[in-house]
Coordinates of N, CA, C and O in Angstrom, one line a residue:
A1 N -347.8 140.7 60.1 CA -347.5 141.0 61.2 C -346.1 140.2 61.1 O -345.3 140.9 61.4
E2 N -346.2 139.4 61.0 CA -344.9 138.3 61.1 C -343.9 138.5 60.4 O -342.8 138.9 60.7
M3 N -343.8 139.0 59.3 CA -343.2 139.2 58.1 C -342.6 140.9 58.6 O -341.7 141.1 58.3
A4 N -342.9 141.9 58.9 CA -342.6 143.2 59.6 C -341.8 142.3 60.6 O -340.9 143.3 61.5
D5 N -342.3 141.9 61.8 CA -341.5 141.0 62.9 C -340.0 141.1 62.4 O -339.0 141.0 62.7
S6 N -339.9 139.7 61.4 CA -339.0 139.1 60.7 C -338.1 140.2 59.9 O -337.2 139.7 60.3
L7 N -338.3 141.2 59.3 CA -338.2 142.5 58.8 C -337.5 142.5 60.1 O -336.2 143.5 59.9
K8 N -337.9 143.1 60.6 CA -337.3 144.3 62.1 C -336.3 143.3 62.4 O -335.3 143.9 62.8
N9 N -336.2 141.7 62.7 CA -335.3 140.9 63.0 C -334.0 141.3 62.9 O -332.8 141.3 62.7
N10 N -334.4 141.0 61.2 CA -333.2 140.9 60.0 C -332.5 142.6 60.4 O -331.0 142.2 59.9
E11 N -333.1 143.5 60.1 CA -332.6 144.8 60.6 C -331.9 145.2 61.2 O -330.5 145.8 61.2
Q12 N -332.1 144.6 62.9 CA -331.2 144.6 63.9 C -330.2 143.5 64.0 O -329.3 143.8 64.0
A13 N -330.3 142.8 63.2 CA -329.3 141.9 63.5 C -328.3 142.3 62.3 O -327.1 142.7 62.5
A14 N -328.8 142.7 60.9 CA -327.7 143.8 60.2 C -326.9 144.9 60.6 O -325.8 144.5 60.2
A15 N -328.2 145.7 61.7 CA -327.3 146.7 62.1 C -326.4 146.8 63.3 O -325.3 146.9 63.3
K16 N -326.0 145.5 64.0 CA -325.4 144.8 65.3 C -324.1 144.2 64.3 O -322.9 144.5 64.8
S17 N -324.4 143.6 63.1 CA -323.2 142.8 62.8 C -322.6 144.0 61.9 O -321.3 144.3 62.2
V18 N -322.8 144.9 60.8 CA -322.5 146.4 60.7 C -321.6 147.4 61.7 O -320.2 147.6 61.6
A19 N -322.5 147.6 62.5 CA -321.2 147.6 64.0 C -320.6 147.0 64.5 O -319.1 147.8 65.0
A20 N -320.4 145.8 64.2 CA -319.6 144.8 65.0 C -317.9 144.7 64.2 O -316.9 145.3 64.3
V21 N -318.6 144.9 62.4 CA -317.5 145.1 61.5 C -316.7 146.4 61.8 O -315.4 146.5 61.6
E22 N -317.8 147.5 61.9 CA -316.9 148.7 62.1 C -316.0 148.8 62.9 O -315.2 149.4 63.5
A23 N -316.5 148.3 64.3 CA -315.5 148.1 66.3 C -314.3 147.6 65.7 O -313.1 147.8 66.1
E24 N -314.5 146.5 64.9 CA -313.3 145.3 64.6 C -312.4 146.3 63.3 O -310.9 146.2 63.5
M25 N -312.9 146.8 62.0 CA -312.2 147.9 61.4 C -311.2 149.0 62.3 O -310.2 149.5 62.3
K26 N -312.2 149.6 63.0 CA -311.5 150.8 63.8 C -310.4 150.5 64.8 O -309.6 150.9 65.0
R27 N -310.4 149.1 66.1 CA -309.6 148.7 66.4 C -308.4 148.6 65.7 O -307.4 148.7 66.2
A28 N -308.5 147.5 64.4 CA -307.4 146.9 63.3 C -306.6 148.3 62.9 O -305.5 148.6 63.5
V29 N -307.1 149.9 62.6 CA -307.3 150.9 62.3 C -305.9 151.2 63.4 O -304.8 151.7 63.6
E30 N -306.5 151.5 64.7 CA -306.1 151.8 65.5 C -304.5 150.9 66.5 O -303.3 151.9 66.7
E31 N -304.5 150.0 65.9 CA -303.5 148.9 66.1 C -302.4 149.2 65.3 O -301.3 149.4 65.5
S32 N -302.5 149.2 63.9 CA -301.8 149.3 62.9 C -301.1 151.2 63.2 O -300.0 151.3 63.2
V33 N -302.2 152.6 64.0 CA -301.3 153.6 63.8 C -300.5 153.2 64.9 O -299.1 153.8 64.8
E34 N -300.5 152.5 65.6 CA -300.2 152.4 67.1 C -298.6 151.5 66.7 O -297.3 151.8 67.1
K35 N -298.5 150.4 65.9 CA -297.3 149.9 65.4 C -296.3 150.9 64.8 O -295.7 151.0 64.7
N36 N -297.1 151.4 63.7 CA -296.5 152.5 62.6 C -296.1 153.8 63.8 O -294.6 153.9 63.2
A37 N -296.4 154.2 64.7 CA -295.8 155.3 65.6 C -294.5 154.5 66.5 O -293.4 154.9 66.1
K38 N -294.3 153.3 66.6 CA -293.6 153.0 67.2 C -292.4 152.5 66.5 O -291.3 152.6 66.7
L39 N -292.9 151.9 65.2 CA -291.6 151.5 64.1 C -290.6 153.1 63.2 O -289.8 152.8 63.6
Q40 N -291.8 154.0 63.5 CA -291.2 155.8 63.0 C -290.4 155.9 64.1 O -289.3 156.3 63.9
K41 N -290.5 155.9 65.6 CA -290.0 155.8 66.7 C -288.4 155.1 67.0 O -287.4 155.7 67.0
D42 N -288.6 153.4 66.5 CA -287.7 153.0 66.6 C -286.7 153.1 65.1 O -285.3 153.3 65.2
L43 N -287.1 153.8 64.2 CA -286.5 154.0 63.7 C -285.4 155.4 63.3 O -284.2 155.3 63.5
E44 N -286.2 156.6 63.5 CA -285.7 157.4 64.5 C -284.5 158.0 65.2 O -283.3 157.9 65.5
L45 N -284.5 156.4 66.8 CA -283.3 156.2 67.3 C -282.7 155.0 66.4 O -281.1 155.4 66.9
A46 N -282.5 154.8 65.9 CA -281.4 153.6 64.7 C -280.3 154.6 63.7 O -280.0 154.9 63.7
R47 N -281.8 155.8 63.7 CA -281.1 157.1 62.7 C -280.2 157.7 63.5 O -278.7 158.2 63.2
E48 N -280.9 157.6 65.0 CA -279.5 159.4 65.6 C -278.9 158.4 66.1 O -277.1 158.9 66.0
S49 N -278.5 156.8 66.1 CA -277.5 156.1 66.6 C -276.6 156.1 65.7 O -275.2 156.0 66.2
L50 N -276.6 155.9 64.3 CA -276.1 156.0 63.1 C -275.6 157.2 63.2 O -274.1 157.0 63.1
R51 N -276.2 158.5 63.5 CA -275.2 159.4 63.7 C -274.4 159.7 64.3 O -273.1 160.4 63.9
Q52 N -274.6 158.9 65.7 CA -273.7 159.2 66.2 C -272.0 158.4 66.1 O -271.2 158.8 66.3
A53 N -272.7 157.1 65.7 CA -271.5 156.6 65.5 C -270.6 157.1 64.3 O -269.3 156.9 64.3
Q54 N -271.5 158.2 63.0 CA -270.5 158.7 62.1 C -269.8 159.4 62.6 O -268.5 159.6 62.3
A55 N -270.5 160.6 63.2 CA -269.4 161.6 64.6 C -268.4 161.0 65.3 O -267.0 161.5 64.8
S56 N -268.4 159.9 65.6 CA -267.5 159.6 66.5 C -266.4 158.6 65.4 O -265.3 158.9 65.8
R57 N -266.9 158.4 64.3 CA -265.6 158.0 63.5 C -265.1 159.1 62.7 O -264.0 159.0 62.6
E58 N -265.9 159.8 62.6 CA -265.1 161.6 61.8 C -264.3 161.8 62.8 O -263.0 162.2 62.4
S59 N -264.8 161.7 64.0 CA -263.8 162.2 65.4 C -262.6 161.7 65.5 O -261.3 162.3 65.4
E60 N -262.5 160.3 65.0 CA -261.2 159.5 65.5 C -260.4 159.6 64.2 O -258.9 159.4 64.3
L61 N -261.1 159.7 62.6 CA -260.5 160.4 62.0 C -259.5 161.3 62.1 O -258.5 161.5 61.6
N62 N -260.4 162.3 62.4 CA -259.7 163.6 62.5 C -258.4 163.3 63.5 O -257.3 164.2 63.1
S63 N -258.7 162.8 64.4 CA -257.6 162.8 65.6 C -256.1 161.9 64.4 O -255.1 162.8 65.1
M64 N -256.0 160.7 64.1 CA -255.3 160.1 63.7 C -254.3 161.3 62.5 O -253.4 161.2 62.5
K65 N -256.0 161.6 61.8 CA -254.9 163.1 60.4 C -254.3 163.5 61.3 O -253.1 163.9 60.8
F66 N -254.6 164.1 62.4 CA -253.9 165.2 63.2 C -252.2 164.7 63.9 O -251.4 165.0 63.3
V67 N -252.4 163.8 64.2 CA -251.1 162.7 65.1 C -250.3 162.8 63.5 O -249.0 162.7 63.5
I68 N -250.9 162.0 62.4 CA -249.9 161.7 61.0 C -249.4 163.2 60.8 O -248.2 163.3 60.6
T69 N -250.3 164.2 60.9 CA -249.9 165.6 60.1 C -248.6 165.7 61.4 O -247.5 166.0 60.9
Q70 N -248.5 166.0 62.6 CA -247.6 165.9 63.6 C -246.6 165.4 63.0 O -245.3 165.8 63.4
M71 N -246.4 164.3 63.3 CA -245.9 163.2 62.6 C -244.3 163.3 61.4 O -243.4 163.7 61.0
E72 N -245.4 163.5 60.5 CA -244.6 164.2 59.3 C -243.8 165.7 59.8 O -242.9 165.7 59.0
K73 N -244.8 166.5 60.3 CA -243.8 167.5 60.4 C -242.9 167.3 61.3 O -241.2 167.8 61.0
E74 N -242.2 166.4 62.5 CA -241.4 165.7 62.9 C -240.4 165.5 62.1 O -238.8 165.8 62.1
L75 N -241.0 164.8 61.4 CA -239.8 163.8 60.0 C -239.2 165.0 59.4 O -238.2 164.5 59.0
Q76 N -239.7 165.7 58.9 CA -239.2 167.1 58.3 C -238.2 167.8 58.6 O -237.1 168.0 58.7
D77 N -238.5 167.9 60.1 CA -237.5 169.0 61.0 C -236.2 168.0 60.9 O -235.0 168.5 61.1
E78 N -236.1 166.4 61.5 CA -234.9 166.0 61.6 C -234.4 165.7 60.1 O -233.1 166.1 60.2
R79 N -235.2 165.6 59.1 CA -234.5 165.4 57.6 C -233.7 166.8 57.9 O -232.5 166.7 57.0
A80 N -234.4 168.2 58.0 CA -234.1 169.3 57.8 C -232.5 169.1 58.6 O -231.0 169.4 58.4
S81 N -232.3 169.1 60.1 CA -231.3 168.4 60.8 C -230.1 167.9 60.7 O -228.8 168.1 60.9
L82 N -230.7 167.1 59.7 CA -229.6 166.2 58.5 C -229.2 166.3 58.2 O -227.6 166.5 57.8
N83 N -229.9 167.0 57.2 CA -229.2 167.8 56.0 C -228.2 168.6 56.7 O -226.6 168.9 55.7
D84 N -228.6 169.5 57.7 CA -227.2 170.7 58.2 C -226.1 170.0 58.5 O -224.8 170.5 58.1
L85 N -226.5 169.1 59.6 CA -225.2 168.0 59.7 C -224.3 167.5 58.7 O -223.0 167.3 58.8
K86 N -225.1 167.3 57.6 CA -224.1 166.9 56.2 C -223.3 167.9 56.0 O -222.1 167.9 55.7
E87 N -223.9 168.5 55.9 CA -223.0 169.7 55.3 C -222.3 170.6 56.2 O -221.2 170.8 55.6
E88 N -222.7 170.7 57.6 CA -221.7 170.8 58.2 C -220.6 169.8 58.6 O -219.3 170.4 58.4
N89 N -220.8 168.8 58.1 CA -219.4 168.0 58.1 C -218.8 168.0 56.6 O -217.5 167.8 56.6
T90 N -219.3 168.2 55.5 CA -219.1 168.5 54.5 C -218.0 169.5 54.1 O -216.9 169.7 54.3
L91 N -218.5 170.5 54.8 CA -217.5 171.9 55.4 C -216.8 171.5 56.1 O -215.3 172.5 55.7
R92 N -216.5 170.8 57.2 CA -215.4 170.4 57.8 C -214.7 169.5 57.2 O -213.3 170.0 57.1
A93 N -215.1 168.7 56.7 CA -214.6 167.7 55.7 C -213.4 169.0 54.8 O -212.3 168.3 54.5
E94 N -213.8 169.3 54.3 CA -213.2 170.3 53.0 C -212.2 170.7 53.9 O -211.4 171.5 53.0
T95 N -212.5 172.0 54.7 CA -211.6 172.6 55.5 C -210.2 171.6 56.3 O -208.9 172.5 56.3
E96 N -210.6 170.5 56.4 CA -209.3 169.8 57.0 C -208.6 169.8 56.1 O -207.3 169.3 56.2
I97 N -208.7 169.2 55.0 CA -208.3 168.5 53.8 C -207.5 169.7 52.9 O -206.4 169.6 52.8
S98 N -208.5 170.8 53.1 CA -207.6 172.1 52.5 C -205.9 172.4 53.5 O -205.3 173.3 53.0
D99 N -206.9 172.3 54.9 CA -205.6 172.6 55.5 C -204.4 172.0 55.5 O -203.3 171.8 55.8
L100 N -204.8 170.1 55.0 CA -203.7 169.5 55.0 C -202.7 169.8 53.6 O -201.6 169.2 53.9
E101 N -203.6 170.3 52.7 CA -202.7 170.4 51.5 C -202.5 171.6 51.9 O -201.0 171.9 51.2
R102 N -202.2 172.2 52.9 CA -201.4 173.9 52.8 C -199.7 173.1 53.5 O -199.6 172.6 53.7

């Protein structure tokens, strides 16, 4: 009878110990899942922030490209009007010279 009691006690102790280990494992898994979810969320926030920063930089670049294009057009217009003035002056000078030669 004593052996049976001792066996029963051992079984109960073992069952308790198994239950404790299972509970600990379950808690560890839940903690890990929570941490994982938080990391996942942080990662998404970081990615979104990066996307916004890139979009903002692209927008700035496009603005700068636009400004540069406008300035190039203005420069071309200035060159064209300078060339017109040069031609005008050359013609006027040639006319004046031929008038003087007459």
